[in-house]
GROMACS .gro file of C-alpha atoms in nm:
model
  208
    1UNK     CA    1   2.769  17.519   5.698
    2UNK     CA    2   2.966  17.829   5.795
    3UNK     CA    3   2.643  18.001   5.900
    4UNK     CA    4   2.691  17.837   6.240
    5UNK     CA    5   2.984  18.067   6.319
    6UNK     CA    6   2.806  18.389   6.218
    7UNK     CA    7   2.706  18.483   6.575
    8UNK     CA    8   3.067  18.453   6.690
    9UNK     CA    9   3.187  18.642   6.383
   10UNK     CA   10   2.936  18.917   6.456
   11UNK     CA   11   3.076  18.961   6.805
   12UNK     CA   12   3.428  18.991   6.663
   13UNK     CA   13   3.324  19.245   6.397
   14UNK     CA   14   3.115  19.467   6.625
   15UNK     CA   15   3.416  19.653   6.780
   16UNK     CA   16   3.555  19.708   6.430
   17UNK     CA   17   3.213  19.832   6.323
   18UNK     CA   18   3.228  20.098   6.596
   19UNK     CA   19   3.562  20.220   6.459
   20UNK     CA   20   3.444  20.226   6.096
   21UNK     CA   21   3.121  20.402   6.198
   22UNK     CA   22   3.329  20.700   6.311
   23UNK     CA   23   3.434  20.757   5.950
   24UNK     CA   24   3.065  20.824   5.871
   25UNK     CA   25   3.067  20.560   5.599
   26UNK     CA   26   2.716  20.425   5.568
   27UNK     CA   27   2.655  20.046   5.558
   28UNK     CA   28   2.530  20.079   5.200
   29UNK     CA   29   2.846  20.266   5.098
   30UNK     CA   30   3.058  19.988   5.250
   31UNK     CA   31   2.858  19.730   5.053
   32UNK     CA   32   2.907  19.914   4.723
   33UNK     CA   33   3.278  19.986   4.783
   34UNK     CA   34   3.341  19.625   4.878
   35UNK     CA   35   3.166  19.497   4.567
   36UNK     CA   36   3.348  19.740   4.336
   37UNK     CA   37   3.680  19.637   4.491
   38UNK     CA   38   3.608  19.267   4.446
   39UNK     CA   39   3.490  19.314   4.088
   40UNK     CA   40   3.791  19.530   3.999
   41UNK     CA   41   4.037  19.284   4.149
   42UNK     CA   42   3.873  18.987   3.977
   43UNK     CA   43   3.822  19.139   3.633
   44UNK     CA   44   4.147  19.337   3.619
   45UNK     CA   45   4.392  19.081   3.762
   46UNK     CA   46   4.257  18.729   3.701
   47UNK     CA   47   4.231  18.775   3.321
   48UNK     CA   48   4.597  18.882   3.318
   49UNK     CA   49   4.701  18.566   3.499
   50UNK     CA   50   4.769  18.752   3.825
   51UNK     CA   51   4.582  18.496   4.033
   52UNK     CA   52   4.779  18.545   4.356
   53UNK     CA   53   4.757  18.924   4.362
   54UNK     CA   54   4.400  18.913   4.245
   55UNK     CA   55   4.314  18.683   4.536
   56UNK     CA   56   4.478  18.921   4.784
   57UNK     CA   57   4.285  19.221   4.650
   58UNK     CA   58   3.956  19.031   4.643
   59UNK     CA   59   4.005  18.893   4.994
   60UNK     CA   60   4.079  19.239   5.131
   61UNK     CA   61   3.756  19.380   4.985
   62UNK     CA   62   3.553  19.074   5.088
   63UNK     CA   63   3.666  19.132   5.447
   64UNK     CA   64   3.584  19.502   5.415
   65UNK     CA   65   3.240  19.419   5.277
   66UNK     CA   66   3.170  19.205   5.584
   67UNK     CA   67   3.169  19.522   5.794
   68UNK     CA   68   2.845  19.656   5.647
   69UNK     CA   69   2.633  19.450   5.884
   70UNK     CA   70   2.842  19.546   6.187
   71UNK     CA   71   2.821  19.916   6.102
   72UNK     CA   72   2.446  19.886   6.043
   73UNK     CA   73   2.400  19.732   6.388
   74UNK     CA   74   2.607  19.985   6.580
   75UNK     CA   75   2.455  20.284   6.399
   76UNK     CA   76   2.099  20.152   6.399
   77UNK     CA   77   2.079  20.183   6.019
   78UNK     CA   78   1.945  19.835   5.954
   79UNK     CA   79   1.695  19.846   5.669
   80UNK     CA   80   1.522  19.618   5.421
   81UNK     CA   81   1.681  19.809   5.135
   82UNK     CA   82   2.023  19.752   5.290
   83UNK     CA   83   1.957  19.378   5.303
   84UNK     CA   84   1.836  19.384   4.942
   85UNK     CA   85   2.143  19.581   4.830
   86UNK     CA   86   2.381  19.351   5.016
   87UNK     CA   87   2.229  19.038   4.865
   88UNK     CA   88   2.229  19.183   4.515
   89UNK     CA   89   2.587  19.306   4.538
   90UNK     CA   90   2.696  18.961   4.660
   91UNK     CA   91   2.567  18.816   4.334
   92UNK     CA   92   2.762  19.078   4.137
   93UNK     CA   93   3.082  19.003   4.330
   94UNK     CA   94   3.045  18.626   4.285
   95UNK     CA   95   2.983  18.665   3.913
   96UNK     CA   96   3.291  18.887   3.876
   97UNK     CA   97   3.514  18.637   4.057
   98UNK     CA   98   3.415  18.339   3.844
   99UNK     CA   99   3.404  18.546   3.525
  100UNK     CA  100   3.758  18.662   3.597
  101UNK     CA  101   3.870  18.303   3.656
  102UNK     CA  102   3.698  18.194   3.336
  103UNK     CA  103   3.866  18.464   3.126
  104UNK     CA  104   4.207  18.405   3.283
  105UNK     CA  105   4.191  18.029   3.230
  106UNK     CA  106   4.069  18.072   2.873
  107UNK     CA  107   4.361  18.303   2.792
  108UNK     CA  108   4.595  18.042   2.941
  109UNK     CA  109   4.460  17.789   2.692
  110UNK     CA  110   4.259  17.597   2.952
  111UNK     CA  111   3.921  17.619   2.781
  112UNK     CA  112   3.770  17.305   2.943
  113UNK     CA  113   3.853  17.436   3.291
  114UNK     CA  114   3.720  17.778   3.191
  115UNK     CA  115   3.395  17.601   3.109
  116UNK     CA  116   3.390  17.451   3.458
  117UNK     CA  117   3.435  17.800   3.603
  118UNK     CA  118   3.138  17.916   3.394
  119UNK     CA  119   2.933  17.625   3.530
  120UNK     CA  120   3.029  17.726   3.885
  121UNK     CA  121   2.915  18.081   3.813
  122UNK     CA  122   2.576  17.969   3.683
  123UNK     CA  123   2.529  17.708   3.956
  124UNK     CA  124   2.609  17.964   4.223
  125UNK     CA  125   2.342  18.196   4.084
  126UNK     CA  126   2.088  17.912   4.086
  127UNK     CA  127   2.179  17.822   4.446
  128UNK     CA  128   2.112  18.177   4.559
  129UNK     CA  129   1.802  18.224   4.344
  130UNK     CA  130   1.647  17.899   4.467
  131UNK     CA  131   1.668  18.020   4.826
  132UNK     CA  132   1.539  18.370   4.748
  133UNK     CA  133   1.247  18.239   4.542
  134UNK     CA  134   1.157  17.976   4.801
  135UNK     CA  135   1.153  18.232   5.082
  136UNK     CA  136   0.945  18.464   4.863
  137UNK     CA  137   0.687  18.185   4.841
  138UNK     CA  138   0.688  18.133   5.216
  139UNK     CA  139   0.911  17.825   5.234
  140UNK     CA  140   1.233  17.784   5.431
  141UNK     CA  141   1.542  17.697   5.229
  142UNK     CA  142   1.845  17.711   5.457
  143UNK     CA  143   1.983  17.373   5.348
  144UNK     CA  144   2.289  17.321   5.133
  145UNK     CA  145   2.637  17.178   5.161
  146UNK     CA  146   2.800  17.467   4.973
  147UNK     CA  147   2.658  17.812   5.039
  148UNK     CA  148   2.824  18.137   4.933
  149UNK     CA  149   3.089  18.150   5.206
  150UNK     CA  150   3.208  17.796   5.137
  151UNK     CA  151   3.222  17.856   4.763
  152UNK     CA  152   3.421  18.178   4.804
  153UNK     CA  153   3.673  18.022   5.042
  154UNK     CA  154   3.738  17.724   4.816
  155UNK     CA  155   3.765  17.936   4.500
  156UNK     CA  156   3.990  18.206   4.647
  157UNK     CA  157   4.224  17.972   4.834
  158UNK     CA  158   4.266  17.761   4.521
  159UNK     CA  159   4.318  18.067   4.297
  160UNK     CA  160   4.580  18.206   4.536
  161UNK     CA  161   4.779  17.883   4.545
  162UNK     CA  162   4.741  17.848   4.167
  163UNK     CA  163   4.900  18.191   4.138
  164UNK     CA  164   5.192  18.065   4.346
  165UNK     CA  165   5.245  17.778   4.103
  166UNK     CA  166   5.082  17.492   4.291
  167UNK     CA  167   4.975  17.248   4.017
  168UNK     CA  168   4.623  17.112   3.970
  169UNK     CA  169   4.481  17.284   4.280
  170UNK     CA  170   4.256  17.524   4.088
  171UNK     CA  171   4.131  17.249   3.860
  172UNK     CA  172   4.049  17.025   4.155
  173UNK     CA  173   3.879  17.309   4.341
  174UNK     CA  174   3.660  17.410   4.045
  175UNK     CA  175   3.548  17.053   3.978
  176UNK     CA  176   3.470  17.007   4.347
  177UNK     CA  177   3.279  17.337   4.351
  178UNK     CA  178   3.083  17.233   4.044
  179UNK     CA  179   2.984  16.907   4.213
  180UNK     CA  180   2.901  17.066   4.549
  181UNK     CA  181   2.698  17.343   4.388
  182UNK     CA  182   2.498  17.085   4.196
  183UNK     CA  183   2.432  16.891   4.516
  184UNK     CA  184   2.327  17.213   4.692
  185UNK     CA  185   2.076  17.296   4.418
  186UNK     CA  186   1.934  16.945   4.448
  187UNK     CA  187   1.913  16.977   4.827
  188UNK     CA  188   1.718  17.301   4.799
  189UNK     CA  189   1.483  17.163   4.537
  190UNK     CA  190   1.418  16.860   4.759
  191UNK     CA  191   1.359  17.074   5.069
  192UNK     CA  192   1.109  17.300   4.895
  193UNK     CA  193   0.936  17.008   4.723
  194UNK     CA  194   0.891  16.834   5.058
  195UNK     CA  195   0.738  17.147   5.213
  196UNK     CA  196   0.512  17.203   4.913
  197UNK     CA  197   0.398  16.840   4.922
  198UNK     CA  198   0.328  16.856   5.296
  199UNK     CA  199   0.132  17.178   5.245
  200UNK     CA  200  -0.075  17.025   4.968
  201UNK     CA  201  -0.156  16.720   5.179
  202UNK     CA  202  -0.254  16.934   5.476
  203UNK     CA  203  -0.485  17.158   5.272
  204UNK     CA  204  -0.856  17.082   5.324
  205UNK     CA  205  -1.052  16.940   5.034
  206UNK     CA  206  -1.282  17.189   4.861
  207UNK     CA  207  -1.647  17.167   4.947
  208UNK     CA  208  -1.866  16.996   4.685
   0.00000   0.00000   0.00000
């Protein structure tokens, strides 16, 4: 859903990309630094119950990580390996965020909600894998009510307010994320199945 604003976001980030490019940081270095920052914030602060400060650290590094594409464009260092690295590091960052939430909630005695966080982690991996596998097979798979950006925004906003003492918000957010992630997986399965079925029907019958 938020993919629709990417062109506008790219125009906003391009001037910042020019500034960051002067530091001689490569796009791949930005990707790795951003991921390490997110993982450190999530796994060091969330398990200690520091949900608000953990959210601030994670958000700062998520925003920093968004600059890798802008720097790649302005420096002309766009590469297939860079795209592969970015996608892989996104999975690492997402796993760290939900693992941190899971550990923190478990230590707070909220084991059922920790289980929901684990489900969100696994469902998020399946959402991403379904798209990658479908595109590897030649199908398009851009459907889904809850892609990565939506899931991150919901999880981080809820975790931040939970850290400020707002009751029930993290529980509601995780249950909603679990439901939306499940729907997204189903949407992607349906989209690929429809394309595969159409392809099979359009294929000519083998000669006798």
